[in-house]
């Protein structure tokens, strides 16, 4: 009898942890991802704000698994699962096909959601992929270039107003990073427009930012952001986003750059499996992370709905990694005829958010920290969890360099738009 | 009377050298470029072959000029020059406009040329911009992914055949770098296909590669490339390039990845000026690098046709940089009423090409060098000429890291294509 075939879908934190936990197991593993790289999402906002380049937070999945001889990597898009015949349906390049499995692990994550307002998408990009990050970086940098070539100062305000929808960690980190980029770097590089005249507005419908953190940390982050010049508008959802800006609480804020960090929705794993989902669409799993009545199918990470002590587990990297390792060990037990593991339990190592330069908030079940010490802890933890030691060195050196010189790492505008049919004809006074 | 306005078009080696030479001059300078970065083209092939990331060879022009208070940067596309009224016509974002000048310096470079075979362009991308390099990197890496998911081994050969048209430095460096990437890195990362079965074919119509180098250096490079497994086909131009591959000397070579490094053509500066051009389309300039009868208009770098001792100057960075500095000094003399400079003379510091790991050829008017010493000289010179010290450090560390670990720096596939209307439906045997 040949070795059981484990198919893992998704090369994020959860999927990669599963595959690595199977390194010495008597199984064949196939990891399917639609991209060729594992993305370190916690630093994605630094790509979007020009501190890091895409290559510094993305590791080729093949490189990460090159010494694991029982693992293959497949660049393909999953389109469905045939649970009865135990096959995953994929599209790879110009071909369709099915891949049979003995065990299936779905770690397909989430993408951003506009809560039924899909018309917002065209005007307010979200931040989940490298492409998103590069598009946002282009947009932020290009906006200043537009303002520099714009002779009519009445058009400057909406060009240089950045609106971030969502006051969670991503929104807060983006706002702080944009403020730092402007103050520390762009301020000295323009001759006709003053980048410091830019406005950064953070909008959230909750009564405070960083709502998952304790109230004192949330207040500290609020004060710090305000000190960086970020305007924070709480208690009202955004009513409308269009090509002229946003409307919040009846007030129109003209802006050419609106970014969406307010919400996510799960990938369609629930639909593929025909499994029960929670209200958000995440697959409800059992205490061993399998789907009811499908003991060979596991769902982990952001796409799984998993409760612990009556509360849902958060959608963070730590949960996915711990679940991945658990599922790996479970499959080893099953493949070797061992006793089942105790139910999965998440160990909370804490969560953090960074606010501009040198300031972060950190909260775990045991302690809370803010300011410079929390920032150092944040930096150390993020460096530690980068998947490749080369990236660890590279990101560390980039941060040090930027700290000393105030020159961030990657400020390319990859695409720009110089002409349009409706162009105005006018004299530029240079 | 206000200070003279110098408009420089193009932020490459020539344009940037001009602007910097005007740092302390009593002039206003405006540098116009269609991108926001200065590109270090000599290392572009390393981005195309995944060694370096785009940010490592591109410096934001604003950052390079941030301390030069008399210089502004304009992100715009030049569409023409009105020499009679001394104005440059530009498109910036959604606007047209004209920028008046007292002195104009055109340093707009070249793009690749298919010598009248524009139908080749769709099948054989060239390598001049960062976008080109990223597209080629995607294509090379994606090809191996396609082969890995391809069950029919009869389809492997054309997937894994890389054809490079053009045996100049770019073609030779690309061929060597692809061979190194396959041998040192990809070979251990695939499970179903053997990357070492790939063929790399270099085609040139000349009787030898690196025709601008001496015969012994050309032969040494040839032997080295052949030792890396590159097939070299000389003496015949390519007859045809289509979506199935190329035809050379009547023989069809099936290939899904054909790259074009065979020729360039100048940007349309000659047309803008209505000036006399040479056969290739480059603007014929006088010994002070001005256009005849337009003493306020200079043309430099690859787009200028400039003879010295009866021979045309080559299209290399050194020529552009020396011309830029000369033009800067000339403008200073004119603006301050000084005596004119002696005619421009190019000082040849030598040219080089690298062939795979640890091997290069180097030729100047005074000496020739090959092998490991030439490779060290090549690395030192290229590091020295990177525009920012941060990039110097970053590229140096990346090279050292890759040398030790055999893991190059940036292997992202940025876009990939997983589905098409004409998809075949078949079983994948995984």
mmCIF file of N, CA and C in Angstrom, chain B residues 67-160:
data_model
loop_
_atom_site.group_PDB
_atom_site.id
_atom_site.type_symbol
_atom_site.label_atom_id
_atom_site.label_comp_id
_atom_site.label_asym_id
_atom_site.label_seq_id
_atom_site.Cartn_x
_atom_site.Cartn_y
_atom_site.Cartn_z
ATOM 1 N N UNK B 67 18.862 67.008 -1.662
ATOM 2 C CA UNK B 67 19.675 68.091 -1.091
ATOM 3 C C UNK B 67 20.036 69.159 -2.125
ATOM 4 N N UNK B 68 19.631 68.965 -3.380
ATOM 5 C CA UNK B 68 19.959 69.951 -4.415
ATOM 6 C C UNK B 68 18.792 70.919 -4.563
ATOM 7 N N UNK B 69 18.885 72.027 -3.846
ATOM 8 C CA UNK B 69 17.728 72.902 -3.737
ATOM 9 C C UNK B 69 17.338 73.552 -5.056
ATOM 10 N N UNK B 70 18.254 73.682 -6.022
ATOM 11 C CA UNK B 70 17.888 74.330 -7.286
ATOM 12 C C UNK B 70 17.261 73.357 -8.288
ATOM 13 N N UNK B 71 17.028 72.104 -7.872
ATOM 14 C CA UNK B 71 16.475 71.111 -8.798
ATOM 15 C C UNK B 71 15.074 70.672 -8.391
ATOM 16 N N UNK B 72 14.144 70.665 -9.349
ATOM 17 C CA UNK B 72 12.831 70.053 -9.132
ATOM 18 C C UNK B 72 12.720 68.833 -10.026
ATOM 19 N N UNK B 73 11.856 67.924 -9.619
ATOM 20 C CA UNK B 73 11.633 66.707 -10.385
ATOM 21 C C UNK B 73 10.183 66.693 -10.839
ATOM 22 N N UNK B 74 9.971 66.309 -12.066
ATOM 23 C CA UNK B 74 8.643 66.322 -12.661
ATOM 24 C C UNK B 74 8.345 64.952 -13.231
ATOM 25 N N UNK B 75 7.337 64.273 -12.714
ATOM 26 C CA UNK B 75 6.949 62.980 -13.264
ATOM 27 C C UNK B 75 5.996 63.241 -14.427
ATOM 28 N N UNK B 76 6.490 63.126 -15.640
ATOM 29 C CA UNK B 76 5.671 63.456 -16.809
ATOM 30 C C UNK B 76 6.276 62.811 -18.040
ATOM 31 N N UNK B 77 5.491 62.743 -19.082
ATOM 32 C CA UNK B 77 5.947 62.178 -20.347
ATOM 33 C C UNK B 77 6.102 63.322 -21.337
ATOM 34 N N UNK B 78 7.275 63.421 -21.966
ATOM 35 C CA UNK B 78 7.486 64.467 -22.967
ATOM 36 C C UNK B 78 6.880 64.007 -24.288
ATOM 37 N N UNK B 79 6.131 64.893 -24.922
ATOM 38 C CA UNK B 79 5.495 64.527 -26.192
ATOM 39 C C UNK B 79 6.072 65.303 -27.369
ATOM 40 N N UNK B 80 6.857 66.356 -27.089
ATOM 41 C CA UNK B 80 7.438 67.113 -28.191
ATOM 42 C C UNK B 80 8.210 68.316 -27.671
ATOM 43 N N UNK B 81 8.908 68.979 -28.586
ATOM 44 C CA UNK B 81 9.661 70.181 -28.229
ATOM 45 C C UNK B 81 9.310 71.265 -29.248
ATOM 46 N N UNK B 82 8.979 72.440 -28.737
ATOM 47 C CA UNK B 82 8.741 73.597 -29.604
ATOM 48 C C UNK B 82 10.015 74.438 -29.552
ATOM 49 N N UNK B 83 10.958 74.145 -30.489
ATOM 50 C CA UNK B 83 12.274 74.797 -30.391
ATOM 51 C C UNK B 83 12.176 76.294 -30.664
ATOM 52 N N UNK B 84 11.208 76.697 -31.500
ATOM 53 C CA UNK B 84 11.093 78.122 -31.818
ATOM 54 C C UNK B 84 10.708 78.916 -30.571
ATOM 55 N N UNK B 85 9.732 78.421 -29.815
ATOM 56 C CA UNK B 85 9.298 79.129 -28.612
ATOM 57 C C UNK B 85 9.996 78.628 -27.350
ATOM 58 N N UNK B 86 10.930 77.701 -27.546
ATOM 59 C CA UNK B 86 11.701 77.148 -26.419
ATOM 60 C C UNK B 86 10.796 76.594 -25.321
ATOM 61 N N UNK B 87 9.977 75.614 -25.710
ATOM 62 C CA UNK B 87 9.100 74.978 -24.733
ATOM 63 C C UNK B 87 9.079 73.469 -24.952
ATOM 64 N N UNK B 88 9.016 72.737 -23.861
ATOM 65 C CA UNK B 88 8.872 71.281 -23.926
ATOM 66 C C UNK B 88 7.412 70.945 -23.672
ATOM 67 N N UNK B 89 6.815 70.119 -24.515
ATOM 68 C CA UNK B 89 5.419 69.731 -24.326
ATOM 69 C C UNK B 89 5.371 68.442 -23.517
ATOM 70 N N UNK B 90 4.567 68.422 -22.470
ATOM 71 C CA UNK B 90 4.492 67.245 -21.595
ATOM 72 C C UNK B 90 3.049 66.852 -21.329
ATOM 73 N N UNK B 91 2.898 65.578 -20.961
ATOM 74 C CA UNK B 91 1.647 65.089 -20.397
ATOM 75 C C UNK B 91 1.960 64.623 -18.987
ATOM 76 N N UNK B 92 1.247 65.180 -18.018
ATOM 77 C CA UNK B 92 1.424 64.759 -16.633
ATOM 78 C C UNK B 92 0.057 64.374 -16.108
ATOM 79 N N UNK B 93 -0.096 63.095 -15.757
ATOM 80 C CA UNK B 93 -1.375 62.593 -15.278
ATOM 81 C C UNK B 93 -2.472 62.979 -16.256
ATOM 82 N N UNK B 94 -3.483 63.719 -15.815
ATOM 83 C CA UNK B 94 -4.614 64.011 -16.687
ATOM 84 C C UNK B 94 -4.460 65.359 -17.387
ATOM 85 N N UNK B 95 -3.222 65.889 -17.462
ATOM 86 C CA UNK B 95 -3.063 67.204 -18.036
ATOM 87 C C UNK B 95 -1.979 67.275 -19.101
ATOM 88 N N UNK B 96 -2.178 68.122 -20.079
ATOM 89 C CA UNK B 96 -1.132 68.495 -21.017
ATOM 90 C C UNK B 96 -0.562 69.827 -20.577
ATOM 91 N N UNK B 97 0.619 70.132 -21.056
ATOM 92 C CA UNK B 97 1.149 71.444 -20.738
ATOM 93 C C UNK B 97 2.470 71.663 -21.430
ATOM 94 N N UNK B 98 3.003 72.869 -21.286
ATOM 95 C CA UNK B 98 4.285 73.205 -21.881
ATOM 96 C C UNK B 98 5.176 73.800 -20.816
ATOM 97 N N UNK B 99 6.437 73.436 -20.863
ATOM 98 C CA UNK B 99 7.394 73.940 -19.892
ATOM 99 C C UNK B 99 8.453 74.740 -20.645
ATOM 100 N N UNK B 100 8.552 76.043 -20.384
ATOM 101 C CA UNK B 100 9.549 76.861 -21.092
ATOM 102 C C UNK B 100 10.961 76.581 -20.578
ATOM 103 N N UNK B 101 11.945 76.685 -21.481
ATOM 104 C CA UNK B 101 13.331 76.446 -21.069
ATOM 105 C C UNK B 101 14.248 77.522 -21.638
ATOM 106 N N UNK B 102 15.384 77.707 -20.973
ATOM 107 C CA UNK B 102 16.472 78.491 -21.549
ATOM 108 C C UNK B 102 17.543 77.557 -22.114
ATOM 109 N N UNK B 103 17.802 76.464 -21.397
ATOM 110 C CA UNK B 103 18.652 75.397 -21.917
ATOM 111 C C UNK B 103 17.859 74.089 -21.855
ATOM 112 N N UNK B 104 18.041 73.270 -22.888
ATOM 113 C CA UNK B 104 17.348 71.977 -22.895
ATOM 114 C C UNK B 104 18.389 70.876 -23.078
ATOM 115 N N UNK B 105 18.301 69.833 -22.245
ATOM 116 C CA UNK B 105 19.193 68.688 -22.378
ATOM 117 C C UNK B 105 18.331 67.447 -22.578
ATOM 118 N N UNK B 106 18.463 66.792 -23.722
ATOM 119 C CA UNK B 106 17.693 65.575 -23.979
ATOM 120 C C UNK B 106 18.598 64.365 -23.748
ATOM 121 N N UNK B 107 18.190 63.535 -22.790
ATOM 122 C CA UNK B 107 18.966 62.338 -22.447
ATOM 123 C C UNK B 107 17.968 61.198 -22.332
ATOM 124 N N UNK B 108 17.258 60.960 -23.430
ATOM 125 C CA UNK B 108 16.067 60.112 -23.369
ATOM 126 C C UNK B 108 16.320 58.656 -23.748
ATOM 127 N N UNK B 109 17.569 58.325 -24.098
ATOM 128 C CA UNK B 109 17.932 56.921 -24.245
ATOM 129 C C UNK B 109 17.322 56.192 -25.421
ATOM 130 N N UNK B 110 17.278 54.874 -25.276
ATOM 131 C CA UNK B 110 16.835 54.000 -26.362
ATOM 132 C C UNK B 110 15.818 52.999 -25.823
ATOM 133 N N UNK B 111 15.087 52.386 -26.708
ATOM 134 C CA UNK B 111 14.272 51.222 -26.344
ATOM 135 C C UNK B 111 14.600 50.107 -27.323
ATOM 136 N N UNK B 112 14.100 48.875 -27.064
ATOM 137 C CA UNK B 112 14.555 47.826 -27.952
ATOM 138 C C UNK B 112 13.850 47.893 -29.301
ATOM 139 N N UNK B 113 14.527 47.360 -30.276
ATOM 140 C CA UNK B 113 14.054 47.439 -31.649
ATOM 141 C C UNK B 113 14.064 46.049 -32.256
ATOM 142 N N UNK B 114 13.043 45.752 -33.030
ATOM 143 C CA UNK B 114 12.962 44.450 -33.695
ATOM 144 C C UNK B 114 13.325 44.567 -35.171
ATOM 145 N N UNK B 115 14.008 45.651 -35.543
ATOM 146 C CA UNK B 115 14.496 45.822 -36.913
ATOM 147 C C UNK B 115 13.394 45.614 -37.954
ATOM 148 N N UNK B 116 12.261 46.232 -37.736
ATOM 149 C CA UNK B 116 11.181 46.105 -38.704
ATOM 150 C C UNK B 116 10.274 44.909 -38.487
ATOM 151 N N UNK B 117 10.675 43.998 -37.579
ATOM 152 C CA UNK B 117 9.813 42.830 -37.319
ATOM 153 C C UNK B 117 9.001 43.067 -36.048
ATOM 154 N N UNK B 118 8.093 44.032 -36.084
ATOM 155 C CA UNK B 118 7.358 44.349 -34.868
ATOM 156 C C UNK B 118 6.504 43.180 -34.390
ATOM 157 N N UNK B 119 6.213 42.243 -35.306
ATOM 158 C CA UNK B 119 5.416 41.078 -34.897
ATOM 159 C C UNK B 119 6.182 40.181 -33.923
ATOM 160 N N UNK B 120 7.514 40.346 -33.840
ATOM 161 C CA UNK B 120 8.295 39.571 -32.856
ATOM 162 C C UNK B 120 8.000 40.010 -31.422
ATOM 163 N N UNK B 121 7.597 41.267 -31.276
ATOM 164 C CA UNK B 121 7.508 41.858 -29.931
ATOM 165 C C UNK B 121 6.623 41.037 -28.996
ATOM 166 N N UNK B 122 5.508 40.529 -29.524
ATOM 167 C CA UNK B 122 4.562 39.799 -28.675
ATOM 168 C C UNK B 122 5.169 38.500 -28.142
ATOM 169 N N UNK B 123 6.121 37.936 -28.858
ATOM 170 C CA UNK B 123 6.649 36.623 -28.492
ATOM 171 C C UNK B 123 8.039 36.676 -27.880
ATOM 172 N N UNK B 124 8.730 37.795 -28.055
ATOM 173 C CA UNK B 124 10.118 37.876 -27.588
ATOM 174 C C UNK B 124 10.332 39.213 -26.884
ATOM 175 N N UNK B 125 9.979 39.295 -25.587
ATOM 176 C CA UNK B 125 10.126 40.563 -24.876
ATOM 177 C C UNK B 125 11.589 40.970 -24.779
ATOM 178 N N UNK B 126 11.828 42.264 -24.726
ATOM 179 C CA UNK B 126 13.174 42.795 -24.549
ATOM 180 C C UNK B 126 13.407 43.205 -23.103
ATOM 181 N N UNK B 127 14.579 43.746 -22.832
ATOM 182 C CA UNK B 127 14.979 44.029 -21.457
ATOM 183 C C UNK B 127 15.541 45.442 -21.364
ATOM 184 N N UNK B 128 14.657 46.422 -21.137
ATOM 185 C CA UNK B 128 15.124 47.801 -21.002
ATOM 186 C C UNK B 128 14.606 48.473 -19.743
ATOM 187 N N UNK B 129 13.429 48.050 -19.260
ATOM 188 C CA UNK B 129 12.830 48.709 -18.094
ATOM 189 C C UNK B 129 12.640 47.699 -16.962
ATOM 190 N N UNK B 130 12.320 48.215 -15.789
ATOM 191 C CA UNK B 130 12.027 47.325 -14.659
ATOM 192 C C UNK B 130 10.830 46.433 -14.961
ATOM 193 N N UNK B 131 9.816 46.998 -15.634
ATOM 194 C CA UNK B 131 8.656 46.201 -15.997
ATOM 195 C C UNK B 131 9.063 45.033 -16.893
ATOM 196 N N UNK B 132 9.934 45.317 -17.868
ATOM 197 C CA UNK B 132 10.452 44.248 -18.725
ATOM 198 C C UNK B 132 11.108 43.155 -17.877
ATOM 199 N N UNK B 133 11.960 43.586 -16.941
ATOM 200 C CA UNK B 133 12.715 42.617 -16.149
ATOM 201 C C UNK B 133 11.781 41.746 -15.318
ATOM 202 N N UNK B 134 10.770 42.368 -14.708
ATOM 203 C CA UNK B 134 9.836 41.598 -13.886
ATOM 204 C C UNK B 134 9.021 40.644 -14.764
ATOM 205 N N UNK B 135 8.647 41.112 -15.963
ATOM 206 C CA UNK B 135 7.888 40.246 -16.873
ATOM 207 C C UNK B 135 8.731 39.030 -17.289
ATOM 208 N N UNK B 136 10.007 39.250 -17.559
ATOM 209 C CA UNK B 136 10.869 38.136 -17.955
ATOM 210 C C UNK B 136 11.083 37.174 -16.782
ATOM 211 N N UNK B 137 11.300 37.728 -15.598
ATOM 212 C CA UNK B 137 11.445 36.874 -14.413
ATOM 213 C C UNK B 137 10.200 36.015 -14.216
ATOM 214 N N UNK B 138 9.018 36.647 -14.301
ATOM 215 C CA UNK B 138 7.772 35.889 -14.197
ATOM 216 C C UNK B 138 7.755 34.748 -15.199
ATOM 217 N N UNK B 139 8.126 35.072 -16.420
ATOM 218 C CA UNK B 139 8.019 34.101 -17.504
ATOM 219 C C UNK B 139 8.963 32.926 -17.277
ATOM 220 N N UNK B 140 10.204 33.210 -16.889
ATOM 221 C CA UNK B 140 11.166 32.124 -16.653
ATOM 222 C C UNK B 140 10.693 31.234 -15.506
ATOM 223 N N UNK B 141 10.329 31.849 -14.385
ATOM 224 C CA UNK B 141 9.947 31.049 -13.221
ATOM 225 C C UNK B 141 8.650 30.294 -13.468
ATOM 226 N N UNK B 142 7.715 30.945 -14.145
ATOM 227 C CA UNK B 142 6.421 30.322 -14.364
ATOM 228 C C UNK B 142 6.526 29.102 -15.262
ATOM 229 N N UNK B 143 7.469 29.171 -16.202
ATOM 230 C CA UNK B 143 7.696 28.050 -17.103
ATOM 231 C C UNK B 143 7.999 26.752 -16.343
ATOM 232 N N UNK B 144 8.832 26.846 -15.301
ATOM 233 C CA UNK B 144 9.138 25.642 -14.522
ATOM 234 C C UNK B 144 7.913 25.171 -13.751
ATOM 235 N N UNK B 145 7.093 26.122 -13.281
ATOM 236 C CA UNK B 145 5.853 25.739 -12.600
ATOM 237 C C UNK B 145 4.924 24.994 -13.554
ATOM 238 N N UNK B 146 4.847 25.479 -14.792
ATOM 239 C CA UNK B 146 4.004 24.815 -15.789
ATOM 240 C C UNK B 146 4.497 23.406 -16.052
ATOM 241 N N UNK B 147 5.813 23.258 -16.187
ATOM 242 C CA UNK B 147 6.371 21.936 -16.455
ATOM 243 C C UNK B 147 6.081 20.993 -15.289
ATOM 244 N N UNK B 148 6.131 21.526 -14.053
ATOM 245 C CA UNK B 148 5.892 20.679 -12.880
ATOM 246 C C UNK B 148 4.457 20.148 -12.858
ATOM 247 N N UNK B 149 3.497 20.922 -13.375
ATOM 248 C CA UNK B 149 2.110 20.458 -13.360
ATOM 249 C C UNK B 149 1.723 19.793 -14.678
ATOM 250 N N UNK B 150 2.674 19.619 -15.585
ATOM 251 C CA UNK B 150 2.375 19.047 -16.894
ATOM 252 C C UNK B 150 2.671 17.548 -16.874
ATOM 253 N N UNK B 151 1.633 16.741 -17.072
ATOM 254 C CA UNK B 151 1.821 15.297 -16.993
ATOM 255 C C UNK B 151 2.426 14.700 -18.247
ATOM 256 N N UNK B 152 2.217 15.376 -19.359
ATOM 257 C CA UNK B 152 2.662 14.806 -20.627
ATOM 258 C C UNK B 152 4.120 15.212 -20.889
ATOM 259 N N UNK B 153 5.045 14.269 -20.744
ATOM 260 C CA UNK B 153 6.455 14.652 -20.876
ATOM 261 C C UNK B 153 6.818 15.133 -22.272
ATOM 262 N N UNK B 154 5.963 14.838 -23.266
ATOM 263 C CA UNK B 154 6.272 15.339 -24.607
ATOM 264 C C UNK B 154 6.156 16.854 -24.667
ATOM 265 N N UNK B 155 5.414 17.437 -23.703
ATOM 266 C CA UNK B 155 5.286 18.893 -23.705
ATOM 267 C C UNK B 155 6.402 19.587 -22.929
ATOM 268 N N UNK B 156 7.243 18.810 -22.240
ATOM 269 C CA UNK B 156 8.300 19.450 -21.457
ATOM 270 C C UNK B 156 9.352 20.168 -22.298
ATOM 271 N N UNK B 157 9.827 19.559 -23.420
ATOM 272 C CA UNK B 157 10.955 20.211 -24.103
ATOM 273 C C UNK B 157 10.685 21.649 -24.507
ATOM 274 N N UNK B 158 9.551 21.954 -25.116
ATOM 275 C CA UNK B 158 9.390 23.354 -25.522
ATOM 276 C C UNK B 158 9.145 24.266 -24.328
ATOM 277 N N UNK B 159 8.545 23.715 -23.242
ATOM 278 C CA UNK B 159 8.412 24.524 -22.031
ATOM 279 C C UNK B 159 9.782 24.899 -21.487
ATOM 280 N N UNK B 160 10.697 23.937 -21.496
ATOM 281 C CA UNK B 160 11.983 24.162 -20.838
ATOM 282 C C UNK B 160 13.096 24.517 -21.815
#
